[in-house]
Amino acid sequence: MSSLLERGERVGYQRTSFIFGKRIETGFSPSNLVPFDTSEECDELLRNGTKKGGISGAFLEIPYLRLFLGQYCNTYKMVEEPFNVDGFGFVFPIGSPLVADVSRAILKVAESPEATRLQRAWFKKKEESCPDPDTSPDPNPYVTSRQLGLDSFRFLFKVVFVICIMNLGYFIFCFLLKTGGKDLWGELKKTDDESYINRVEKCSCSSKQQPPDDTNSQAAKPDENR
């Protein structure tokens, strides 16, 4: 969402949803918020993109988002964590006897397999090629990771390739300038005296043993005149 704000991209929202006010609070300009009523309109806006009067992304409530992804799962993905809101609620007059009945009914459905059955009935896949979230559940359904591939480093590869070509060209130019284009093979076989390895001198010390000192030998020699 921060990247959309920085680039000033146009984004979509449900016309009858509270998302418009939430996007204004987060810093989106009203001129960059495009409403839509159906999933087909959202798909068309996303396909057109910002340059063709469309949008770069869409904000939907989780139930509608899951329904939209079930219909267009091969084309779109959820790329950010959902932002927290107050949620849905039911309003009753003060003292209404329906409050207790509705609360018990909601808890009964939420704690029973009926909730799962309703979810499968209303949010099931609409295309055979789409993975079924019930048989192949996403370990983190709220965030879809962006895996890095070769395409992610395409620009880096191009930069490295250009730098290598420039260095190779510079080396060839300096080599030809030095040799004048004559006897190239001889120059290649010639020892480089400027190389650090070739400038390392061999140690001048010898492994031969030094002869003993004459003074010491004379001092140890016995006196023959005695």
C-alpha atoms as a PDB file:
ATOM      1  CA  MET A   1       0.000   0.000   0.000  1.00  0.00           C
ATOM      2  CA  SER A   2       2.869   2.384   0.755  1.00  0.00           C
ATOM      3  CA  SER A   3       4.262   1.940  -2.776  1.00  0.00           C
ATOM      4  CA  LEU A   4       0.877   2.837  -4.266  1.00  0.00           C
ATOM      5  CA  LEU A   5       0.797   5.996  -2.160  1.00  0.00           C
ATOM      6  CA  GLU A   6       4.331   7.022  -3.105  1.00  0.00           C
ATOM      7  CA  ARG A   7       3.694   6.608  -6.838  1.00  0.00           C
ATOM      8  CA  GLY A   8       0.250   8.212  -6.699  1.00  0.00           C
ATOM      9  CA  GLU A   9      -1.407   5.194  -8.317  1.00  0.00           C
ATOM     10  CA  ARG A  10      -5.158   4.913  -8.811  1.00  0.00           C
ATOM     11  CA  VAL A  11      -6.826   2.196  -6.743  1.00  0.00           C
ATOM     12  CA  GLY A  12     -10.329   0.793  -6.647  1.00  0.00           C
ATOM     13  CA  TYR A  13     -12.828   0.236  -3.858  1.00  0.00           C
ATOM     14  CA  GLN A  14     -16.374  -1.038  -3.451  1.00  0.00           C
ATOM     15  CA  ARG A  15     -18.820   1.797  -3.997  1.00  0.00           C
ATOM     16  CA  THR A  16     -21.064   0.970  -1.039  1.00  0.00           C
ATOM     17  CA  SER A  17     -18.216   0.071   1.323  1.00  0.00           C
ATOM     18  CA  PHE A  18     -16.589   1.979   4.165  1.00  0.00           C
ATOM     19  CA  ILE A  19     -13.209   1.478   2.452  1.00  0.00           C
ATOM     20  CA  PHE A  20     -13.379   4.928   0.819  1.00  0.00           C
ATOM     21  CA  GLY A  21     -13.173   6.672   4.189  1.00  0.00           C
ATOM     22  CA  LYS A  22     -10.423   4.348   5.365  1.00  0.00           C
ATOM     23  CA  ARG A  23      -8.325   5.040   2.267  1.00  0.00           C
ATOM     24  CA  ILE A  24      -8.740   8.791   2.758  1.00  0.00           C
ATOM     25  CA  GLU A  25      -7.481   8.386   6.324  1.00  0.00           C
ATOM     26  CA  THR A  26      -4.369   6.557   5.124  1.00  0.00           C
ATOM     27  CA  GLY A  27      -3.457   9.375   2.709  1.00  0.00           C
ATOM     28  CA  PHE A  28      -5.026   8.478  -0.644  1.00  0.00           C
ATOM     29  CA  SER A  29      -6.323  11.351  -2.726  1.00  0.00           C
ATOM     30  CA  PRO A  30     -10.051  11.167  -3.554  1.00  0.00           C
ATOM     31  CA  SER A  31      -9.159  11.628  -7.229  1.00  0.00           C
ATOM     32  CA  ASN A  32      -7.121   8.404  -7.122  1.00  0.00           C
ATOM     33  CA  LEU A  33      -9.965   6.319  -5.665  1.00  0.00           C
ATOM     34  CA  VAL A  34     -12.115   4.648  -8.319  1.00  0.00           C
ATOM     35  CA  PRO A  35     -15.385   2.964  -7.255  1.00  0.00           C
ATOM     36  CA  PHE A  36     -16.780  -0.235  -8.740  1.00  0.00           C
ATOM     37  CA  ASP A  37     -19.936  -2.227  -8.096  1.00  0.00           C
ATOM     38  CA  THR A  38     -19.238  -5.737  -9.389  1.00  0.00           C
ATOM     39  CA  SER A  39     -16.301  -8.108  -9.648  1.00  0.00           C
ATOM     40  CA  GLU A  40     -16.480  -7.803 -13.435  1.00  0.00           C
ATOM     41  CA  GLU A  41     -15.964  -4.035 -13.199  1.00  0.00           C
ATOM     42  CA  CYS A  42     -13.025  -4.573 -10.841  1.00  0.00           C
ATOM     43  CA  ASP A  43     -11.467  -7.049 -13.256  1.00  0.00           C
ATOM     44  CA  GLU A  44     -11.851  -4.635 -16.170  1.00  0.00           C
ATOM     45  CA  LEU A  45     -10.288  -1.756 -14.220  1.00  0.00           C
ATOM     46  CA  LEU A  46      -7.345  -3.897 -13.165  1.00  0.00           C
ATOM     47  CA  ARG A  47      -6.786  -5.146 -16.709  1.00  0.00           C
ATOM     48  CA  ASN A  48      -6.773  -1.611 -18.116  1.00  0.00           C
ATOM     49  CA  GLY A  49      -4.259  -0.323 -15.595  1.00  0.00           C
ATOM     50  CA  THR A  50      -3.647   3.264 -14.587  1.00  0.00           C
ATOM     51  CA  LYS A  51      -2.393   4.340 -18.017  1.00  0.00           C
ATOM     52  CA  LYS A  52      -5.692   3.345 -19.646  1.00  0.00           C
ATOM     53  CA  GLY A  53      -7.970   4.853 -17.026  1.00  0.00           C
ATOM     54  CA  GLY A  54      -8.006   1.784 -14.812  1.00  0.00           C
ATOM     55  CA  ILE A  55      -6.449   0.992 -11.450  1.00  0.00           C
ATOM     56  CA  SER A  56      -3.269  -0.598 -10.131  1.00  0.00           C
ATOM     57  CA  GLY A  57      -4.902  -2.348  -7.195  1.00  0.00           C
ATOM     58  CA  ALA A  58      -8.188  -2.805  -5.389  1.00  0.00           C
ATOM     59  CA  PHE A  59      -9.253  -2.816  -1.744  1.00  0.00           C
ATOM     60  CA  LEU A  60     -12.072  -5.156  -0.804  1.00  0.00           C
ATOM     61  CA  GLU A  61     -13.501  -6.580   2.369  1.00  0.00           C
ATOM     62  CA  ILE A  62     -12.329 -10.113   3.113  1.00  0.00           C
ATOM     63  CA  PRO A  63     -15.575 -11.934   2.161  1.00  0.00           C
ATOM     64  CA  TYR A  64     -15.843 -10.085  -1.165  1.00  0.00           C
ATOM     65  CA  LEU A  65     -12.119 -10.448  -1.749  1.00  0.00           C
ATOM     66  CA  ARG A  66     -12.272 -14.217  -1.346  1.00  0.00           C
ATOM     67  CA  LEU A  67     -15.213 -14.339  -3.719  1.00  0.00           C
ATOM     68  CA  PHE A  68     -13.296 -12.229  -6.257  1.00  0.00           C
ATOM     69  CA  LEU A  69     -10.163 -14.378  -5.988  1.00  0.00           C
ATOM     70  CA  GLY A  70     -12.257 -17.509  -6.363  1.00  0.00           C
ATOM     71  CA  GLN A  71     -13.442 -16.161  -9.705  1.00  0.00           C
ATOM     72  CA  TYR A  72     -10.118 -14.733 -10.941  1.00  0.00           C
ATOM     73  CA  CYS A  73      -7.566 -16.759  -8.963  1.00  0.00           C
ATOM     74  CA  ASN A  74      -5.366 -17.325 -12.027  1.00  0.00           C
ATOM     75  CA  THR A  75      -4.994 -13.582 -12.577  1.00  0.00           C
ATOM     76  CA  TYR A  76      -4.874 -11.790  -9.221  1.00  0.00           C
ATOM     77  CA  LYS A  77      -3.456 -12.386  -5.767  1.00  0.00           C
ATOM     78  CA  MET A  78      -3.627 -10.825  -2.349  1.00  0.00           C
ATOM     79  CA  VAL A  79      -0.274  -9.140  -1.740  1.00  0.00           C
ATOM     80  CA  GLU A  80      -0.628  -7.429   1.649  1.00  0.00           C
ATOM     81  CA  GLU A  81      -1.990  -8.124   5.075  1.00  0.00           C
ATOM     82  CA  PRO A  82      -5.559  -6.923   5.581  1.00  0.00           C
ATOM     83  CA  PHE A  83      -5.922  -3.728   7.594  1.00  0.00           C
ATOM     84  CA  ASN A  84      -7.917  -3.935  10.797  1.00  0.00           C
ATOM     85  CA  VAL A  85     -11.358  -2.353  10.997  1.00  0.00           C
ATOM     86  CA  ASP A  86     -14.178  -2.465  13.482  1.00  0.00           C
ATOM     87  CA  GLY A  87     -15.900  -5.241  11.536  1.00  0.00           C
ATOM     88  CA  PHE A  88     -19.573  -6.003  10.877  1.00  0.00           C
ATOM     89  CA  GLY A  89     -22.313  -5.445  13.418  1.00  0.00           C
ATOM     90  CA  PHE A  90     -26.063  -5.649  13.925  1.00  0.00           C
ATOM     91  CA  VAL A  91     -28.050  -2.735  15.300  1.00  0.00           C
ATOM     92  CA  PHE A  92     -31.182  -3.309  17.396  1.00  0.00           C
ATOM     93  CA  PRO A  93     -33.318  -0.968  19.441  1.00  0.00           C
ATOM     94  CA  ILE A  94     -32.494  -0.762  23.131  1.00  0.00           C
ATOM     95  CA  GLY A  95     -34.213  -3.563  24.984  1.00  0.00           C
ATOM     96  CA  SER A  96     -35.040  -5.543  21.845  1.00  0.00           C
ATOM     97  CA  PRO A  97     -35.642  -9.251  22.576  1.00  0.00           C
ATOM     98  CA  LEU A  98     -33.898 -10.152  19.302  1.00  0.00           C
ATOM     99  CA  VAL A  99     -30.431  -9.372  20.684  1.00  0.00           C
ATOM    100  CA  ALA A 100     -30.139 -12.577  22.705  1.00  0.00           C
ATOM    101  CA  ASP A 101     -31.651 -14.740  19.968  1.00  0.00           C
ATOM    102  CA  VAL A 102     -29.397 -13.333  17.237  1.00  0.00           C
ATOM    103  CA  SER A 103     -26.286 -13.656  19.423  1.00  0.00           C
ATOM    104  CA  ARG A 104     -27.071 -17.296  20.207  1.00  0.00           C
ATOM    105  CA  ALA A 105     -27.753 -18.033  16.523  1.00  0.00           C
ATOM    106  CA  ILE A 106     -24.439 -16.487  15.448  1.00  0.00           C
ATOM    107  CA  LEU A 107     -22.479 -18.440  18.054  1.00  0.00           C
ATOM    108  CA  LYS A 108     -24.274 -21.640  17.127  1.00  0.00           C
ATOM    109  CA  VAL A 109     -23.396 -21.264  13.451  1.00  0.00           C
ATOM    110  CA  ALA A 110     -19.809 -20.169  14.144  1.00  0.00           C
ATOM    111  CA  GLU A 111     -19.098 -23.136  16.422  1.00  0.00           C
ATOM    112  CA  SER A 112     -20.691 -25.772  14.199  1.00  0.00           C
ATOM    113  CA  PRO A 113     -19.756 -27.323  10.816  1.00  0.00           C
ATOM    114  CA  GLU A 114     -22.499 -25.186   9.290  1.00  0.00           C
ATOM    115  CA  ALA A 115     -20.066 -22.276   8.967  1.00  0.00           C
ATOM    116  CA  THR A 116     -17.678 -24.422   6.923  1.00  0.00           C
ATOM    117  CA  ARG A 117     -20.519 -25.650   4.733  1.00  0.00           C
ATOM    118  CA  LEU A 118     -21.675 -22.090   4.042  1.00  0.00           C
ATOM    119  CA  GLN A 119     -18.139 -21.043   3.269  1.00  0.00           C
ATOM    120  CA  ARG A 120     -17.731 -23.857   0.735  1.00  0.00           C
ATOM    121  CA  ALA A 121     -21.089 -23.061  -0.820  1.00  0.00           C
ATOM    122  CA  TRP A 122     -20.514 -19.338  -1.269  1.00  0.00           C
ATOM    123  CA  PHE A 123     -16.746 -19.057  -1.681  1.00  0.00           C
ATOM    124  CA  LYS A 124     -15.962 -22.185  -3.670  1.00  0.00           C
ATOM    125  CA  LYS A 125     -13.916 -21.994  -6.826  1.00  0.00           C
ATOM    126  CA  LYS A 126     -15.583 -20.864 -10.023  1.00  0.00           C
ATOM    127  CA  GLU A 127     -12.919 -22.150 -12.429  1.00  0.00           C
ATOM    128  CA  GLU A 128     -11.680 -25.717 -12.649  1.00  0.00           C
ATOM    129  CA  SER A 129      -8.078 -24.569 -13.054  1.00  0.00           C
ATOM    130  CA  CYS A 130      -8.179 -22.673  -9.770  1.00  0.00           C
ATOM    131  CA  PRO A 131      -6.877 -24.473  -6.671  1.00  0.00           C
ATOM    132  CA  ASP A 132      -9.528 -25.308  -4.103  1.00  0.00           C
ATOM    133  CA  PRO A 133      -8.633 -23.627  -0.781  1.00  0.00           C
ATOM    134  CA  ASP A 134     -10.339 -26.505   1.061  1.00  0.00           C
ATOM    135  CA  THR A 135      -8.234 -29.281  -0.501  1.00  0.00           C
ATOM    136  CA  SER A 136      -5.049 -27.183  -0.922  1.00  0.00           C
ATOM    137  CA  PRO A 137      -5.130 -24.634   1.873  1.00  0.00           C
ATOM    138  CA  ASP A 138      -2.711 -21.750   1.915  1.00  0.00           C
ATOM    139  CA  PRO A 139      -0.539 -21.862   5.067  1.00  0.00           C
ATOM    140  CA  ASN A 140      -0.922 -18.083   5.300  1.00  0.00           C
ATOM    141  CA  PRO A 141      -4.146 -17.156   3.505  1.00  0.00           C
ATOM    142  CA  TYR A 142      -3.882 -13.449   4.229  1.00  0.00           C
ATOM    143  CA  VAL A 143      -0.484 -12.891   2.677  1.00  0.00           C
ATOM    144  CA  THR A 144       0.813 -14.271  -0.604  1.00  0.00           C
ATOM    145  CA  SER A 145       4.585 -14.350  -0.660  1.00  0.00           C
ATOM    146  CA  ARG A 146       6.392 -12.957  -3.660  1.00  0.00           C
ATOM    147  CA  GLN A 147       8.929 -15.555  -4.648  1.00  0.00           C
ATOM    148  CA  LEU A 148      12.144 -14.385  -6.253  1.00  0.00           C
ATOM    149  CA  GLY A 149      13.028 -15.825  -9.621  1.00  0.00           C
ATOM    150  CA  LEU A 150      15.399 -15.087 -12.472  1.00  0.00           C
ATOM    151  CA  ASP A 151      13.092 -12.351 -13.709  1.00  0.00           C
ATOM    152  CA  SER A 152      13.527 -10.544 -10.389  1.00  0.00           C
ATOM    153  CA  PHE A 153      17.263 -10.134 -11.088  1.00  0.00           C
ATOM    154  CA  ARG A 154      16.995  -9.397 -14.809  1.00  0.00           C
ATOM    155  CA  PHE A 155      18.060  -5.758 -14.409  1.00  0.00           C
ATOM    156  CA  LEU A 156      20.977  -6.734 -12.152  1.00  0.00           C
ATOM    157  CA  PHE A 157      22.179  -9.283 -14.711  1.00  0.00           C
ATOM    158  CA  LYS A 158      22.079  -6.644 -17.448  1.00  0.00           C
ATOM    159  CA  VAL A 159      24.126  -4.202 -15.372  1.00  0.00           C
ATOM    160  CA  VAL A 160      26.751  -6.837 -14.539  1.00  0.00           C
ATOM    161  CA  PHE A 161      26.925  -7.924 -18.201  1.00  0.00           C
ATOM    162  CA  VAL A 162      27.458  -4.345 -19.397  1.00  0.00           C
ATOM    163  CA  ILE A 163      30.193  -3.776 -16.796  1.00  0.00           C
ATOM    164  CA  CYS A 164      31.975  -6.988 -17.850  1.00  0.00           C
ATOM    165  CA  ILE A 165      31.836  -5.995 -21.519  1.00  0.00           C
ATOM    166  CA  MET A 166      33.219  -2.527 -20.710  1.00  0.00           C
ATOM    167  CA  ASN A 167      36.099  -3.987 -18.683  1.00  0.00           C
ATOM    168  CA  LEU A 168      36.911  -6.486 -21.430  1.00  0.00           C
ATOM    169  CA  GLY A 169      36.879  -3.751 -24.047  1.00  0.00           C
ATOM    170  CA  TYR A 170      39.127  -1.553 -21.911  1.00  0.00           C
ATOM    171  CA  PHE A 171      41.603  -4.422 -21.448  1.00  0.00           C
ATOM    172  CA  ILE A 172      41.708  -5.163 -25.190  1.00  0.00           C
ATOM    173  CA  PHE A 173      42.197  -1.470 -25.981  1.00  0.00           C
ATOM    174  CA  CYS A 174      45.095  -1.131 -23.525  1.00  0.00           C
ATOM    175  CA  PHE A 175      46.659  -4.364 -24.789  1.00  0.00           C
ATOM    176  CA  LEU A 176      46.516  -3.275 -28.424  1.00  0.00           C
ATOM    177  CA  LEU A 177      47.804   0.169 -27.509  1.00  0.00           C
ATOM    178  CA  LYS A 178      50.780  -1.388 -25.735  1.00  0.00           C
ATOM    179  CA  THR A 179      51.678  -3.943 -28.398  1.00  0.00           C
ATOM    180  CA  GLY A 180      50.742  -1.945 -31.453  1.00  0.00           C
ATOM    181  CA  GLY A 181      48.977  -4.999 -32.851  1.00  0.00           C
ATOM    182  CA  LYS A 182      52.255  -6.864 -33.498  1.00  0.00           C
ATOM    183  CA  ASP A 183      53.257 -10.274 -32.184  1.00  0.00           C
ATOM    184  CA  LEU A 184      50.146 -10.674 -30.053  1.00  0.00           C
ATOM    185  CA  TRP A 185      50.896 -14.288 -29.160  1.00  0.00           C
ATOM    186  CA  GLY A 186      54.376 -13.386 -27.990  1.00  0.00           C
ATOM    187  CA  GLU A 187      53.026 -10.652 -25.774  1.00  0.00           C
ATOM    188  CA  LEU A 188      50.515 -13.036 -24.254  1.00  0.00           C
ATOM    189  CA  LYS A 189      53.277 -15.543 -23.427  1.00  0.00           C
ATOM    190  CA  LYS A 190      55.580 -12.851 -22.084  1.00  0.00           C
ATOM    191  CA  THR A 191      56.055 -12.738 -18.319  1.00  0.00           C
ATOM    192  CA  ASP A 192      54.483  -9.743 -16.671  1.00  0.00           C
ATOM    193  CA  ASP A 193      57.250  -8.121 -14.628  1.00  0.00           C
ATOM    194  CA  GLU A 194      54.774  -5.794 -12.962  1.00  0.00           C
ATOM    195  CA  SER A 195      52.859  -8.678 -11.420  1.00  0.00           C
ATOM    196  CA  TYR A 196      53.213  -9.021  -7.661  1.00  0.00           C
ATOM    197  CA  ILE A 197      53.889 -12.751  -7.946  1.00  0.00           C
ATOM    198  CA  ASN A 198      56.749 -12.193 -10.366  1.00  0.00           C
ATOM    199  CA  ARG A 199      58.203  -9.420  -8.196  1.00  0.00           C
ATOM    200  CA  VAL A 200      58.561 -11.700  -5.162  1.00  0.00           C
ATOM    201  CA  GLU A 201      62.277 -12.498  -4.867  1.00  0.00           C
ATOM    202  CA  LYS A 202      63.640 -15.851  -3.822  1.00  0.00           C
ATOM    203  CA  CYS A 203      65.106 -16.041  -0.357  1.00  0.00           C
ATOM    204  CA  SER A 204      68.928 -15.628  -0.492  1.00  0.00           C
ATOM    205  CA  CYS A 205      69.577 -17.743   2.599  1.00  0.00           C
ATOM    206  CA  SER A 206      71.411 -21.065   2.033  1.00  0.00           C
ATOM    207  CA  SER A 207      70.676 -24.402   3.579  1.00  0.00           C
ATOM    208  CA  LYS A 208      74.413 -25.361   3.791  1.00  0.00           C
ATOM    209  CA  GLN A 209      75.920 -25.567   7.245  1.00  0.00           C
ATOM    210  CA  GLN A 210      78.509 -22.894   8.150  1.00  0.00           C
ATOM    211  CA  PRO A 211      82.058 -24.152   8.996  1.00  0.00           C
ATOM    212  CA  PRO A 212      82.978 -23.994  12.655  1.00  0.00           C
ATOM    213  CA  ASP A 213      84.800 -20.911  13.917  1.00  0.00           C
ATOM    214  CA  ASP A 214      88.638 -21.273  13.946  1.00  0.00           C
ATOM    215  CA  THR A 215      89.015 -19.336  17.179  1.00  0.00           C
ATOM    216  CA  ASN A 216      86.769 -21.701  19.029  1.00  0.00           C
ATOM    217  CA  SER A 217      88.591 -24.748  17.609  1.00  0.00           C
ATOM    218  CA  GLN A 218      91.981 -23.346  18.590  1.00  0.00           C
ATOM    219  CA  ALA A 219      90.800 -22.657  22.079  1.00  0.00           C
ATOM    220  CA  ALA A 220      89.724 -26.229  22.454  1.00  0.00           C
ATOM    221  CA  LYS A 221      92.993 -27.636  21.020  1.00  0.00           C
ATOM    222  CA  PRO A 222      95.404 -29.033  23.671  1.00  0.00           C
ATOM    223  CA  ASP A 223      98.885 -27.483  24.077  1.00  0.00           C
ATOM    224  CA  GLU A 224     101.429 -29.737  22.331  1.00  0.00           C
ATOM    225  CA  ASN A 225     104.505 -28.038  23.896  1.00  0.00           C
ATOM    226  CA  ARG A 226     103.707 -29.387  27.340  1.00  0.00           C
END
